[in-house]
Structure formats: C-alpha cells, structure tokens
Amino acid sequence: MENWYLKIILFRGILKTYILSSKADRSSYPGYLAQHSLFSQIPSLRADILTLDYCYTTPPPAPPDLRMHSLEGPIINAWFGPAGTVSPLHTDPYTNILCQVL
C-alpha cells in the first residue's frame, strides 16, 4: 500500500471517477471514501441502515490505555468504494463491527 494517498474531492467526483466510470482502472489502487461524515451530508442514506441489537451489547473492556468515554449510542460510519477496495492496515481505539454491503 505504498502508493496510498489522501485526496479530497466532491462525492459526485468519487461516483464519476471510481464507481460509475467504465474507464476506471479497477486493477490498481481504487479510490474510496473514508473518514468522512457521510450520513451528515446525505441523511437519507442513514435511513437505509438498521442498527442491530448487537451494537448495544457490552463487550469486554478495552485495556486501560485504550478506553474511551461511554457513548449514548453506537457511532455509525460508512466507507464507500468500488469492488476490490482495500484499506491500509490500522487499529481502532474501540470495539466495532464491520458490515459490507454489496
């Protein structure tokens, strides 16, 4: 993933360049949307997602140096990209669930 880089573009640019374009080179490093409050920008998209009861369970506590404050509800994020999208290896400071929608 040494060719990974950050680029800020409009959402319609992501759709046009990386998702809908027949010329998009999907064999190399596809672009994707991450670290963005997508549901604040497109609230109707959030309405399409159900929050599972499992999100309200109490997982084992994190190590003391990784603990976060208590939340009133789950944090819901979205990553948006074409088939074959790969995210750089990373860790998160809290327990989470990843769901892929195809």
XYZ file of N, CA and C in Angstrom:
306
model
N 0.814 -1.187 0.000
C 0.000 0.000 0.000
C 0.864 1.260 0.000
N 2.065 1.163 -0.515
C 2.950 2.334 -0.514
C 2.466 3.448 -1.436
N 1.545 3.143 -2.347
C 1.014 4.172 -3.241
C -0.237 4.845 -2.689
N -0.588 4.547 -1.445
C -1.780 5.122 -0.826
C -1.581 6.609 -0.614
N -2.619 7.392 -0.874
C -2.545 8.829 -0.618
C -3.944 9.377 -0.345
N -3.989 10.552 0.224
C -5.229 11.234 0.554
C -5.529 12.282 -0.502
N -6.771 12.313 -0.953
C -7.193 13.307 -1.935
C -8.616 13.721 -1.574
N -8.863 15.000 -1.488
C -10.190 15.489 -1.150
C -10.902 15.908 -2.436
N -12.034 15.241 -2.703
C -12.841 15.569 -3.881
C -14.319 15.526 -3.490
N -15.168 16.077 -4.333
C -16.604 16.045 -4.088
C -17.132 14.624 -4.243
N -18.238 14.313 -3.549
C -18.836 12.985 -3.611
C -19.177 12.599 -5.043
N -19.706 13.549 -5.826
C -20.029 13.230 -7.222
C -18.768 12.862 -8.006
N -17.615 13.402 -7.599
C -16.355 13.043 -8.238
C -15.965 11.603 -7.947
N -16.240 11.145 -6.725
C -15.974 9.744 -6.380
C -16.841 8.836 -7.240
N -18.130 9.155 -7.311
C -19.032 8.342 -8.133
C -18.590 8.316 -9.590
N -18.307 9.484 -10.146
C -17.942 9.589 -11.561
C -16.615 8.895 -11.872
N -15.612 9.111 -11.030
C -14.266 8.618 -11.314
C -14.044 7.160 -10.913
N -14.561 6.771 -9.741
C -14.214 5.456 -9.199
C -15.330 4.422 -9.235
N -16.570 4.844 -9.334
C -17.672 3.891 -9.249
C -18.367 3.686 -10.593
N -18.788 4.756 -11.239
C -19.612 4.660 -12.445
C -18.827 4.625 -13.749
N -17.598 5.055 -13.751
C -16.810 5.147 -14.976
C -16.434 3.769 -15.506
N -16.695 3.544 -16.785
C -16.275 2.280 -17.400
C -14.775 2.281 -17.656
N -14.147 3.460 -17.605
C -12.711 3.576 -17.851
C -11.881 3.461 -16.575
N -12.550 3.372 -15.423
C -11.813 3.311 -14.154
C -10.935 2.067 -14.126
N -9.687 2.236 -13.764
C -8.747 1.115 -13.668
C -8.929 0.455 -12.309
N -9.787 -0.555 -12.271
C -10.092 -1.214 -11.008
C -9.010 -2.212 -10.597
N -8.034 -2.451 -11.449
C -6.985 -3.416 -11.115
C -5.883 -2.788 -10.272
N -5.778 -1.473 -10.277
C -4.739 -0.824 -9.474
C -5.332 -0.420 -8.133
N -5.029 0.745 -7.656
C -5.483 1.181 -6.344
C -6.782 1.967 -6.480
N -7.925 1.326 -6.189
C -9.192 2.043 -6.336
C -9.360 3.110 -5.263
N -10.086 4.157 -5.606
C -10.367 5.195 -4.626
C -11.552 4.797 -3.769
N -11.611 5.323 -2.560
C -12.767 5.085 -1.708
C -12.943 6.249 -0.754
N -14.144 6.360 -0.208
C -14.491 7.431 0.715
C -14.367 6.909 2.139
N -13.587 7.582 2.966
C -13.414 7.185 4.369
C -13.157 8.426 5.210
N -13.284 8.270 6.523
C -13.048 9.367 7.465
C -13.841 10.614 7.079
N -15.091 10.384 6.727
C -15.956 11.490 6.328
C -17.340 11.244 6.918
N -17.976 12.268 7.391
C -19.312 12.156 7.977
C -20.360 12.083 6.862
N -20.377 10.961 6.176
C -21.249 10.784 5.014
C -22.722 10.923 5.380
N -23.124 10.401 6.548
C -24.531 10.451 6.930
C -24.981 11.860 7.312
N -24.070 12.715 7.700
C -24.424 14.118 7.942
C -24.655 14.833 6.618
N -23.900 14.440 5.611
C -24.012 15.060 4.294
C -25.220 14.527 3.526
N -25.502 13.220 3.688
C -26.616 12.582 2.975
C -27.479 11.835 3.997
N -28.333 12.542 4.756
C -29.124 11.913 5.818
C -30.030 10.788 5.325
N -30.530 10.863 4.110
C -31.413 9.809 3.605
C -30.683 8.472 3.499
N -29.381 8.502 3.316
C -28.591 7.271 3.265
C -28.584 6.579 4.629
N -28.525 7.354 5.703
C -28.534 6.797 7.064
C -29.842 6.056 7.333
N -30.944 6.546 6.772
C -32.249 5.914 6.980
C -32.302 4.502 6.394
N -31.401 4.166 5.491
C -31.356 2.834 4.881
C -30.619 1.808 5.733
N -30.045 2.230 6.851
C -29.229 1.335 7.671
C -29.917 1.055 8.997
N -30.095 -0.219 9.313
C -30.661 -0.614 10.598
C -29.536 -0.787 11.608
N -29.774 -0.375 12.835
C -28.797 -0.592 13.903
C -29.184 -1.881 14.613
N -28.340 -2.884 14.518
C -28.622 -4.188 15.110
C -28.567 -4.125 16.630
N -29.361 -4.976 17.291
C -29.345 -5.040 18.755
C -27.951 -5.351 19.278
N -27.183 -6.098 18.488
C -25.834 -6.473 18.904
C -24.971 -5.241 19.200
N -25.267 -4.139 18.569
C -24.498 -2.906 18.780
C -24.673 -2.350 20.185
N -25.690 -2.816 20.897
C -25.946 -2.311 22.249
C -25.457 -3.267 23.332
N -24.764 -4.329 22.952
C -24.221 -5.249 23.950
C -22.995 -4.635 24.610
N -22.561 -5.242 25.689
C -21.389 -4.738 26.402
C -20.211 -5.664 26.122
N -19.264 -5.231 25.302
C -18.097 -6.073 25.009
C -17.139 -6.081 26.194
N -16.185 -7.000 26.188
C -15.167 -6.975 27.247
C -14.472 -5.615 27.252
N -14.070 -5.128 28.424
C -13.424 -3.810 28.476
C -12.093 -3.788 27.728
N -11.801 -2.644 27.154
C -10.520 -2.441 26.466
C -9.425 -2.251 27.505
N -8.176 -2.455 27.113
C -7.074 -2.162 28.038
C -7.169 -0.709 28.510
N -6.731 -0.413 29.733
C -6.885 0.939 30.298
C -6.382 2.067 29.402
N -5.295 1.859 28.694
C -4.753 2.940 27.868
C -5.542 3.169 26.574
N -6.489 2.282 26.261
C -7.274 2.421 25.033
C -8.744 2.750 25.301
N -9.120 2.927 26.555
C -10.526 3.144 26.887
C -11.010 4.516 26.450
N -12.238 4.525 25.965
C -12.897 5.774 25.568
C -14.031 6.048 26.546
N -14.558 7.247 26.509
C -15.698 7.577 27.351
C -16.921 6.785 26.894
N -17.901 6.633 27.776
C -19.133 5.919 27.440
C -19.928 6.699 26.403
N -20.594 5.970 25.542
C -21.397 6.580 24.483
C -22.876 6.339 24.752
N -23.721 7.272 24.349
C -25.161 7.086 24.493
C -25.706 6.124 23.438
N -25.051 6.013 22.330
C -25.474 5.122 21.257
C -24.281 4.777 20.396
N -24.460 3.868 19.462
C -23.337 3.476 18.603
C -22.905 4.606 17.669
N -21.626 4.617 17.353
C -21.092 5.522 16.338
C -21.228 4.784 15.008
N -21.869 5.394 14.041
C -22.095 4.726 12.760
C -21.347 5.488 11.676
N -20.438 4.793 11.006
C -19.640 5.377 9.933
C -19.854 4.584 8.655
N -19.482 5.166 7.541
C -19.579 4.478 6.261
C -18.297 4.688 5.474
N -17.896 3.663 4.774
C -16.790 3.741 3.824
C -17.401 3.337 2.498
N -17.074 4.038 1.467
C -17.735 3.862 0.181
C -16.673 3.664 -0.876
N -16.750 2.548 -1.616
C -15.770 2.316 -2.661
C -16.195 1.207 -3.597
N -15.486 1.041 -4.702
C -15.819 0.002 -5.677
C -15.347 -1.371 -5.203
N -15.760 -2.396 -5.927
C -15.290 -3.753 -5.643
C -13.770 -3.767 -5.671
N -13.160 -4.518 -4.769
C -11.710 -4.615 -4.726
C -11.041 -3.557 -3.870
N -11.827 -2.715 -3.213
C -11.255 -1.669 -2.372
C -10.524 -2.287 -1.185
N -9.336 -1.789 -0.903
C -8.529 -2.263 0.223
C -8.141 -1.059 1.063
N -8.338 -1.160 2.355
C -7.963 -0.089 3.280
C -6.603 -0.419 3.885
N -5.774 0.577 4.127
C -4.498 0.300 4.790
C -4.737 -0.327 6.166
N -3.846 -1.192 6.588
C -3.946 -1.827 7.896
C -3.961 -0.758 8.982
N -4.897 -0.892 9.935
C -4.997 0.084 11.014
C -5.678 -0.553 12.220
N -5.683 0.136 13.327
C -6.425 -0.291 14.510
C -7.365 0.838 14.914
N -8.378 0.486 15.666
C -9.324 1.470 16.186
C -9.270 1.432 17.709
N -9.537 2.553 18.365
C -9.453 2.591 19.829
C -10.705 2.069 20.521
N -11.607 1.430 19.795
C -12.835 0.924 20.389
C -13.281 -0.324 19.640
N -14.133 -1.115 20.277
C -14.686 -2.310 19.667
C -15.661 -1.888 18.580
N -15.609 -2.551 17.431
C -16.530 -2.184 16.360
C -16.925 -3.395 15.532
N -17.919 -3.200 14.713
C -18.427 -4.237 13.819
C -18.341 -3.695 12.397
N -17.803 -4.489 11.483
C -17.732 -4.100 10.077
C -18.791 -4.884 9.310
N -19.570 -4.198 8.529
C -20.579 -4.831 7.686
C -20.352 -4.361 6.261
N -20.192 -5.304 5.340
C -20.027 -4.946 3.934
C -21.351 -5.115 3.216
N -21.723 -4.120 2.446
C -22.942 -4.177 1.648
C -22.525 -4.164 0.191
N -22.952 -5.165 -0.539
C -22.580 -5.281 -1.950
C -23.747 -4.940 -2.841
